[in-house]
């Protein structure tokens, strides 16, 4: 029986379908570690690069998707391709910057995974991003990460394999516990708001910030493996159920107050006003650390909270978004040492 880490949801009920031989990349990342408990009826081999994996009933192979033959010897590569039924490719560089590793890992790495799947005559599940559309056509103004994921999707589509592109939006912690393997950019945003380090954001508060809990994404991906692919793409998003960014800020402020550490509300200002007045006049008057924080989130958050309609969504059952958000907020607070304080200001 799979030993599930504290905080993980129990996998969905077993099916009677035969076990598959599954190769999983990115098993130690946020998505891979969330997915593993849902694959415990299958024979799973994890391609591991730098981080050790301690999971029962799982085989590990040390390799590197950035290298020829995935960093394996030709014999190891051939042996691996001889037994795999399905490849779930979740490994990715999720950096916001424009590092060259983004292309080498996300695009060239996907090309090497496609080659393995082709030799294995295996189905391929490629974990992309709902935000890949931002980088479609190599749009130079899109974040480098989005461009690299759009290019990787093209590699998968052109492969001729039986493949499905899975597009989750922002992945947050478990919907019930907030548990997540590693805090992401979304948690950095929550933390900055909780600490009062983000007094203003150059966005309209009505814009949607689409996020989905990792247990929902993991369950959907696991269910994909059980059947032949009927579609070539699946959107794992909140869609029209996504929360407005202003609502998220309100929930963060309420949580900070509940912990006895109230902070001023984050103000949302028009982007044009921000550029014409806030940046040249007021930003220079705030502490340098706050100024850097505002500029960083203005650059990183704005493209992902674009002025557009909701994403398509293939998620039928989605836990309450507010409850999911609160679970992530309090999980971040607990893990980050942001403990509650009593009226006298002492930590409890």
Short mmCIF file of C-alpha atoms in Angstrom, two decimals:
data_model
loop_
_atom_site.label_atom_id
_atom_site.label_comp_id
_atom_site.label_asym_id
_atom_site.label_seq_id
_atom_site.Cartn_x
_atom_site.Cartn_y
_atom_site.Cartn_z
CA UNK A 1 0.00 0.00 0.00
CA UNK A 2 1.30 3.42 -0.94
CA UNK A 3 2.62 5.45 1.98
CA UNK A 4 1.09 8.88 1.44
CA UNK A 5 2.84 11.89 2.91
CA UNK A 6 1.01 13.83 5.56
CA UNK A 7 -1.19 16.40 3.89
CA UNK A 8 -1.77 14.46 0.65
CA UNK A 9 -5.26 13.44 -0.32
CA UNK A 10 -5.95 9.73 -0.63
CA UNK A 11 -6.00 8.58 -4.25
CA UNK A 12 -9.33 8.14 -5.98
CA UNK A 13 -10.95 4.68 -5.77
CA UNK A 14 -9.18 1.85 -7.58
CA UNK A 15 -10.33 0.68 -10.99
CA UNK A 16 -10.23 -2.88 -12.25
CA UNK A 17 -8.27 -1.94 -15.36
CA UNK A 18 -4.83 -3.54 -15.84
CA UNK A 19 -1.70 -1.85 -14.58
CA UNK A 20 0.35 0.18 -17.02
CA UNK A 21 4.10 0.66 -17.23
CA UNK A 22 4.41 4.41 -16.75
CA UNK A 23 7.49 6.60 -17.13
CA UNK A 24 7.18 9.82 -15.15
CA UNK A 25 9.53 12.78 -15.51
CA UNK A 26 9.57 15.60 -12.98
CA UNK A 27 8.54 13.25 -10.18
CA UNK A 28 10.12 15.42 -7.48
CA UNK A 29 8.48 18.62 -8.70
CA UNK A 30 5.14 20.06 -7.65
CA UNK A 31 3.07 18.22 -10.25
CA UNK A 32 5.04 14.98 -10.24
CA UNK A 33 5.02 14.57 -6.47
CA UNK A 34 1.27 15.28 -6.37
CA UNK A 35 0.63 12.76 -9.15
CA UNK A 36 2.61 9.81 -7.77
CA UNK A 37 0.05 8.75 -5.12
CA UNK A 38 -2.60 8.53 -7.85
CA UNK A 39 -0.47 6.10 -9.88
CA UNK A 40 -0.09 3.44 -7.21
CA UNK A 41 -1.98 0.80 -9.21
CA UNK A 42 0.56 1.10 -12.03
CA UNK A 43 4.21 0.17 -12.45
CA UNK A 44 5.96 3.54 -12.30
CA UNK A 45 9.51 4.38 -13.31
CA UNK A 46 10.69 7.89 -12.49
CA UNK A 47 13.43 9.60 -14.47
CA UNK A 48 15.36 11.46 -11.78
CA UNK A 49 17.99 14.14 -12.37
CA UNK A 50 19.26 15.98 -9.30
CA UNK A 51 16.83 15.30 -6.44
CA UNK A 52 16.61 11.90 -4.80
CA UNK A 53 13.20 10.25 -4.67
CA UNK A 54 12.14 8.15 -1.71
CA UNK A 55 8.87 6.52 -2.70
CA UNK A 56 7.89 2.89 -2.16
CA UNK A 57 7.00 0.67 -5.12
CA UNK A 58 8.55 3.12 -7.57
CA UNK A 59 11.62 2.45 -9.70
CA UNK A 60 14.03 5.29 -10.38
CA UNK A 61 16.41 5.86 -13.26
CA UNK A 62 19.02 8.61 -13.08
CA UNK A 63 19.05 10.69 -16.24
CA UNK A 64 18.75 14.16 -17.71
CA UNK A 65 16.22 15.24 -20.33
CA UNK A 66 18.70 17.89 -21.50
CA UNK A 67 21.11 15.22 -22.74
CA UNK A 68 21.11 12.82 -25.65
CA UNK A 69 19.33 9.54 -24.82
CA UNK A 70 18.11 11.30 -21.67
CA UNK A 71 21.59 10.97 -20.19
CA UNK A 72 21.33 7.17 -20.34
CA UNK A 73 23.59 4.71 -22.12
CA UNK A 74 22.20 3.41 -25.40
CA UNK A 75 21.57 0.07 -23.73
CA UNK A 76 19.67 1.68 -20.84
CA UNK A 77 17.66 3.80 -23.26
CA UNK A 78 16.73 0.76 -25.33
CA UNK A 79 15.86 -1.26 -22.23
CA UNK A 80 13.62 1.53 -20.92
CA UNK A 81 11.82 2.02 -24.23
CA UNK A 82 11.11 -1.70 -24.44
CA UNK A 83 8.78 -1.72 -21.42
CA UNK A 84 7.02 1.67 -21.29
CA UNK A 85 3.30 1.95 -22.15
CA UNK A 86 2.74 5.60 -21.26
CA UNK A 87 5.06 8.55 -20.72
CA UNK A 88 3.91 11.38 -18.45
CA UNK A 89 6.26 14.28 -19.11
CA UNK A 90 5.99 16.72 -16.21
CA UNK A 91 9.62 17.85 -15.95
CA UNK A 92 10.09 21.52 -16.77
CA UNK A 93 12.04 24.65 -15.96
CA UNK A 94 9.42 27.02 -14.54
CA UNK A 95 11.67 30.05 -14.15
CA UNK A 96 10.17 33.44 -14.90
CA UNK A 97 13.41 34.76 -16.32
CA UNK A 98 14.77 34.36 -19.82
CA UNK A 99 17.47 31.81 -19.03
CA UNK A 100 18.73 29.71 -21.90
CA UNK A 101 17.92 26.60 -19.83
CA UNK A 102 14.24 27.24 -20.49
CA UNK A 103 14.60 26.29 -24.14
CA UNK A 104 17.06 23.47 -23.50
CA UNK A 105 14.90 21.91 -20.79
CA UNK A 106 11.37 22.67 -21.95
CA UNK A 107 11.77 22.40 -25.72
CA UNK A 108 14.82 20.23 -26.45
CA UNK A 109 13.99 18.08 -23.41
CA UNK A 110 10.53 17.46 -24.82
CA UNK A 111 12.04 16.47 -28.17
CA UNK A 112 14.10 13.79 -26.39
CA UNK A 113 11.06 12.52 -24.50
CA UNK A 114 9.15 12.33 -27.79
CA UNK A 115 11.95 10.21 -29.22
CA UNK A 116 11.72 7.82 -26.29
CA UNK A 117 7.94 7.56 -26.63
CA UNK A 118 8.30 6.94 -30.36
CA UNK A 119 10.78 4.10 -29.85
CA UNK A 120 8.61 2.65 -27.09
CA UNK A 121 5.46 3.05 -29.20
CA UNK A 122 4.02 4.56 -26.05
CA UNK A 123 1.30 7.11 -25.49
CA UNK A 124 2.46 10.52 -24.29
CA UNK A 125 0.88 12.85 -21.73
CA UNK A 126 2.60 16.21 -21.94
CA UNK A 127 2.03 18.56 -18.99
CA UNK A 128 2.05 22.03 -20.51
CA UNK A 129 0.43 25.21 -19.18
CA UNK A 130 -2.81 27.07 -19.80
CA UNK A 131 -0.60 30.12 -20.29
CA UNK A 132 1.22 28.61 -23.27
CA UNK A 133 -1.15 30.58 -25.51
CA UNK A 134 0.65 33.73 -24.37
CA UNK A 135 3.75 32.48 -26.18
CA UNK A 136 2.05 31.03 -29.26
CA UNK A 137 3.74 32.11 -32.46
CA UNK A 138 6.86 33.07 -30.50
CA UNK A 139 5.36 36.34 -29.29
CA UNK A 140 8.35 38.31 -28.04
CA UNK A 141 6.34 40.15 -25.38
CA UNK A 142 5.21 36.93 -23.71
CA UNK A 143 7.10 35.52 -20.71
CA UNK A 144 9.98 33.28 -21.76
CA UNK A 145 8.40 30.37 -19.89
CA UNK A 146 5.15 30.68 -21.86
CA UNK A 147 7.06 30.82 -25.14
CA UNK A 148 9.03 27.69 -24.28
CA UNK A 149 5.87 25.75 -23.38
CA UNK A 150 4.18 26.83 -26.62
CA UNK A 151 7.21 25.58 -28.58
CA UNK A 152 7.18 22.29 -26.68
CA UNK A 153 3.49 21.82 -27.52
CA UNK A 154 4.38 22.19 -31.20
CA UNK A 155 6.97 19.43 -30.79
CA UNK A 156 4.32 17.13 -29.33
CA UNK A 157 1.73 17.96 -31.99
CA UNK A 158 4.22 17.38 -34.79
CA UNK A 159 5.39 14.04 -33.37
CA UNK A 160 2.56 11.94 -34.80
CA UNK A 161 2.33 10.10 -31.48
CA UNK A 162 -0.82 9.21 -29.59
CA UNK A 163 -0.47 12.22 -27.32
CA UNK A 164 -2.49 14.60 -25.21
CA UNK A 165 -1.41 18.08 -24.12
CA UNK A 166 -2.61 18.88 -20.60
CA UNK A 167 -2.92 22.58 -19.80
CA UNK A 168 -3.24 23.33 -16.09
CA UNK A 169 -3.39 26.94 -14.95
CA UNK A 170 -1.54 28.05 -11.79
CA UNK A 171 -1.14 24.94 -9.65
CA UNK A 172 -1.66 25.54 -5.92
CA UNK A 173 -1.62 23.22 -2.93
CA UNK A 174 -4.06 20.48 -2.01
CA UNK A 175 -7.62 21.80 -1.91
CA UNK A 176 -8.12 20.57 1.64
CA UNK A 177 -4.73 20.96 3.33
CA UNK A 178 -2.80 23.37 1.13
CA UNK A 179 0.07 20.87 1.03
CA UNK A 180 2.50 21.40 -1.85
CA UNK A 181 6.02 20.12 -2.48
CA UNK A 182 7.45 23.58 -3.04
CA UNK A 183 6.09 27.10 -2.78
CA UNK A 184 5.65 28.70 -6.19
CA UNK A 185 5.23 32.23 -7.54
CA UNK A 186 1.60 32.21 -6.41
CA UNK A 187 2.73 31.64 -2.83
CA UNK A 188 5.28 34.44 -3.15
CA UNK A 189 2.40 36.72 -4.08
CA UNK A 190 0.37 35.59 -1.07
CA UNK A 191 3.39 36.06 1.18
CA UNK A 192 4.13 39.56 -0.07
CA UNK A 193 0.53 40.57 0.58
CA UNK A 194 0.47 38.89 4.00
CA UNK A 195 3.59 40.79 5.05
CA UNK A 196 2.30 44.11 3.77
CA UNK A 197 5.11 44.27 1.20
CA UNK A 198 2.79 44.81 -1.75
CA UNK A 199 0.88 48.03 -1.03
CA UNK A 200 -0.28 48.39 -4.63
CA UNK A 201 -0.68 46.33 -7.78
CA UNK A 202 -1.03 47.87 -11.28
CA UNK A 203 -4.09 45.81 -12.22
CA UNK A 204 -7.82 46.10 -12.25
CA UNK A 205 -9.15 44.12 -9.26
CA UNK A 206 -11.76 42.41 -11.45
CA UNK A 207 -9.20 40.48 -13.49
CA UNK A 208 -9.22 36.71 -13.05
CA UNK A 209 -6.34 34.78 -11.53
CA UNK A 210 -6.97 31.18 -12.54
CA UNK A 211 -5.63 28.51 -10.20
CA UNK A 212 -6.37 24.83 -9.61
CA UNK A 213 -5.43 22.62 -6.64
CA UNK A 214 -2.82 19.97 -7.28
CA UNK A 215 -5.10 17.10 -6.19
CA UNK A 216 -7.63 17.98 -8.89
CA UNK A 217 -4.93 18.14 -11.57
CA UNK A 218 -3.34 14.89 -10.40
CA UNK A 219 -6.66 13.03 -10.37
CA UNK A 220 -7.53 14.21 -13.88
CA UNK A 221 -4.15 13.17 -15.27
CA UNK A 222 -4.36 9.76 -13.60
CA UNK A 223 -7.79 9.21 -15.11
CA UNK A 224 -6.43 10.11 -18.55
CA UNK A 225 -4.09 7.13 -18.38
CA UNK A 226 -6.95 4.71 -17.91
CA UNK A 227 -8.40 5.21 -21.40
CA UNK A 228 -7.31 5.71 -24.97
CA UNK A 229 -6.90 9.40 -25.70
CA UNK A 230 -10.05 10.79 -27.28
CA UNK A 231 -8.74 14.35 -27.40
CA UNK A 232 -5.43 15.99 -28.12
CA UNK A 233 -5.68 18.67 -25.43
CA UNK A 234 -7.26 18.98 -21.99
CA UNK A 235 -7.71 22.22 -20.05
CA UNK A 236 -7.36 21.80 -16.29
CA UNK A 237 -8.42 25.25 -15.18
CA UNK A 238 -11.03 26.99 -13.06
CA UNK A 239 -12.37 28.76 -16.15
CA UNK A 240 -15.39 30.89 -15.32
CA UNK A 241 -15.05 29.80 -11.67
CA UNK A 242 -11.70 31.60 -11.27
CA UNK A 243 -11.46 34.24 -8.56
CA UNK A 244 -10.87 37.91 -9.22
CA UNK A 245 -7.48 39.14 -8.09
CA UNK A 246 -9.18 41.69 -5.83
CA UNK A 247 -11.07 38.89 -4.09
CA UNK A 248 -7.80 37.04 -3.53
CA UNK A 249 -6.28 40.15 -1.94
CA UNK A 250 -9.32 40.48 0.35
CA UNK A 251 -8.93 36.86 1.49
CA UNK A 252 -5.24 37.39 2.21
CA UNK A 253 -5.98 40.52 4.25
CA UNK A 254 -8.69 38.68 6.19
CA UNK A 255 -6.30 35.80 6.95
CA UNK A 256 -3.62 38.19 8.17
CA UNK A 257 -6.15 39.85 10.48
CA UNK A 258 -7.33 36.45 11.74
CA UNK A 259 -3.73 35.62 12.63
CA UNK A 260 -3.51 38.84 14.62
CA UNK A 261 -1.16 40.42 12.08
CA UNK A 262 -3.35 42.89 10.17
CA UNK A 263 -1.87 44.70 7.18
CA UNK A 264 -3.18 47.57 5.05
CA UNK A 265 -5.26 46.49 2.08
CA UNK A 266 -3.44 46.10 -1.22
CA UNK A 267 -4.56 48.85 -3.57
CA UNK A 268 -5.23 48.18 -7.22
CA UNK A 269 -4.47 51.01 -9.61
CA UNK A 270 -5.05 51.48 -13.32
CA UNK A 271 -2.04 50.40 -15.37
CA UNK A 272 -1.94 53.69 -17.26
CA UNK A 273 -2.07 55.66 -14.01
CA UNK A 274 0.64 53.44 -12.60
CA UNK A 275 2.99 54.19 -15.51
CA UNK A 276 2.19 57.92 -15.76
CA UNK A 277 2.04 58.87 -12.10
CA UNK A 278 2.92 56.13 -9.63
CA UNK A 279 6.23 55.08 -11.15
CA UNK A 280 7.79 58.52 -11.79
CA UNK A 281 6.38 60.30 -8.72
CA UNK A 282 5.51 57.97 -5.86
CA UNK A 283 7.61 54.84 -6.25
CA UNK A 284 10.83 56.70 -5.54
CA UNK A 285 9.41 57.68 -2.14
CA UNK A 286 8.90 54.11 -0.89
CA UNK A 287 11.67 51.90 0.54
CA UNK A 288 13.85 50.26 -2.10
CA UNK A 289 12.80 46.75 -1.05
CA UNK A 290 9.10 47.62 -1.46
CA UNK A 291 9.81 49.31 -4.78
CA UNK A 292 11.58 46.19 -6.06
CA UNK A 293 8.70 44.00 -4.85
CA UNK A 294 6.10 46.11 -6.66
CA UNK A 295 8.13 46.18 -9.87
CA UNK A 296 8.79 42.43 -9.74
CA UNK A 297 5.12 41.53 -9.35
CA UNK A 298 4.08 44.11 -11.92
CA UNK A 299 6.35 42.37 -14.45
CA UNK A 300 5.62 38.78 -13.47
CA UNK A 301 1.94 38.89 -12.54
CA UNK A 302 0.47 41.13 -15.20
CA UNK A 303 0.86 38.73 -18.17
CA UNK A 304 -0.83 35.95 -16.21
CA UNK A 305 -3.78 38.10 -15.17
CA UNK A 306 -4.33 39.48 -18.64
CA UNK A 307 -7.41 41.40 -19.67
CA UNK A 308 -9.14 38.44 -21.30
CA UNK A 309 -12.04 36.13 -20.76
CA UNK A 310 -11.79 32.94 -18.69
CA UNK A 311 -9.87 29.92 -19.91
CA UNK A 312 -11.70 26.93 -21.33
CA UNK A 313 -12.10 24.27 -18.65
CA UNK A 314 -12.54 20.50 -18.77
CA UNK A 315 -12.73 20.20 -14.98
CA UNK A 316 -16.23 19.12 -14.08
CA UNK A 317 -15.86 18.98 -10.31
CA UNK A 318 -13.81 21.75 -8.74
CA UNK A 319 -13.58 22.29 -4.97
CA UNK A 320 -14.71 25.65 -3.69
CA UNK A 321 -12.12 28.16 -4.90
CA UNK A 322 -12.24 30.27 -1.74
CA UNK A 323 -11.68 27.24 0.50
CA UNK A 324 -8.79 26.12 -1.70
CA UNK A 325 -7.27 29.60 -1.50
CA UNK A 326 -7.62 29.72 2.28
CA UNK A 327 -5.95 26.32 2.59
CA UNK A 328 -2.96 27.61 0.61
CA UNK A 329 -2.81 30.86 2.57
CA UNK A 330 -2.73 29.16 5.97
CA UNK A 331 -0.35 26.46 4.75
CA UNK A 332 2.04 29.16 3.55
CA UNK A 333 1.73 30.97 6.89
CA UNK A 334 2.45 27.80 8.85
CA UNK A 335 5.42 26.68 6.74
CA UNK A 336 6.87 30.21 6.54
CA UNK A 337 6.73 30.82 10.29
CA UNK A 338 4.07 33.50 9.92
CA UNK A 339 2.52 32.53 13.23
CA UNK A 340 -0.58 34.04 14.75
CA UNK A 341 -0.19 36.73 17.38
CA UNK A 342 -2.39 37.64 20.29
CA UNK A 343 -3.63 41.15 21.03
CA UNK A 344 -0.38 42.03 22.81
CA UNK A 345 1.65 41.08 19.74
CA UNK A 346 3.15 37.89 21.18
CA UNK A 347 3.40 34.89 18.92
CA UNK A 348 1.14 32.01 19.88
#
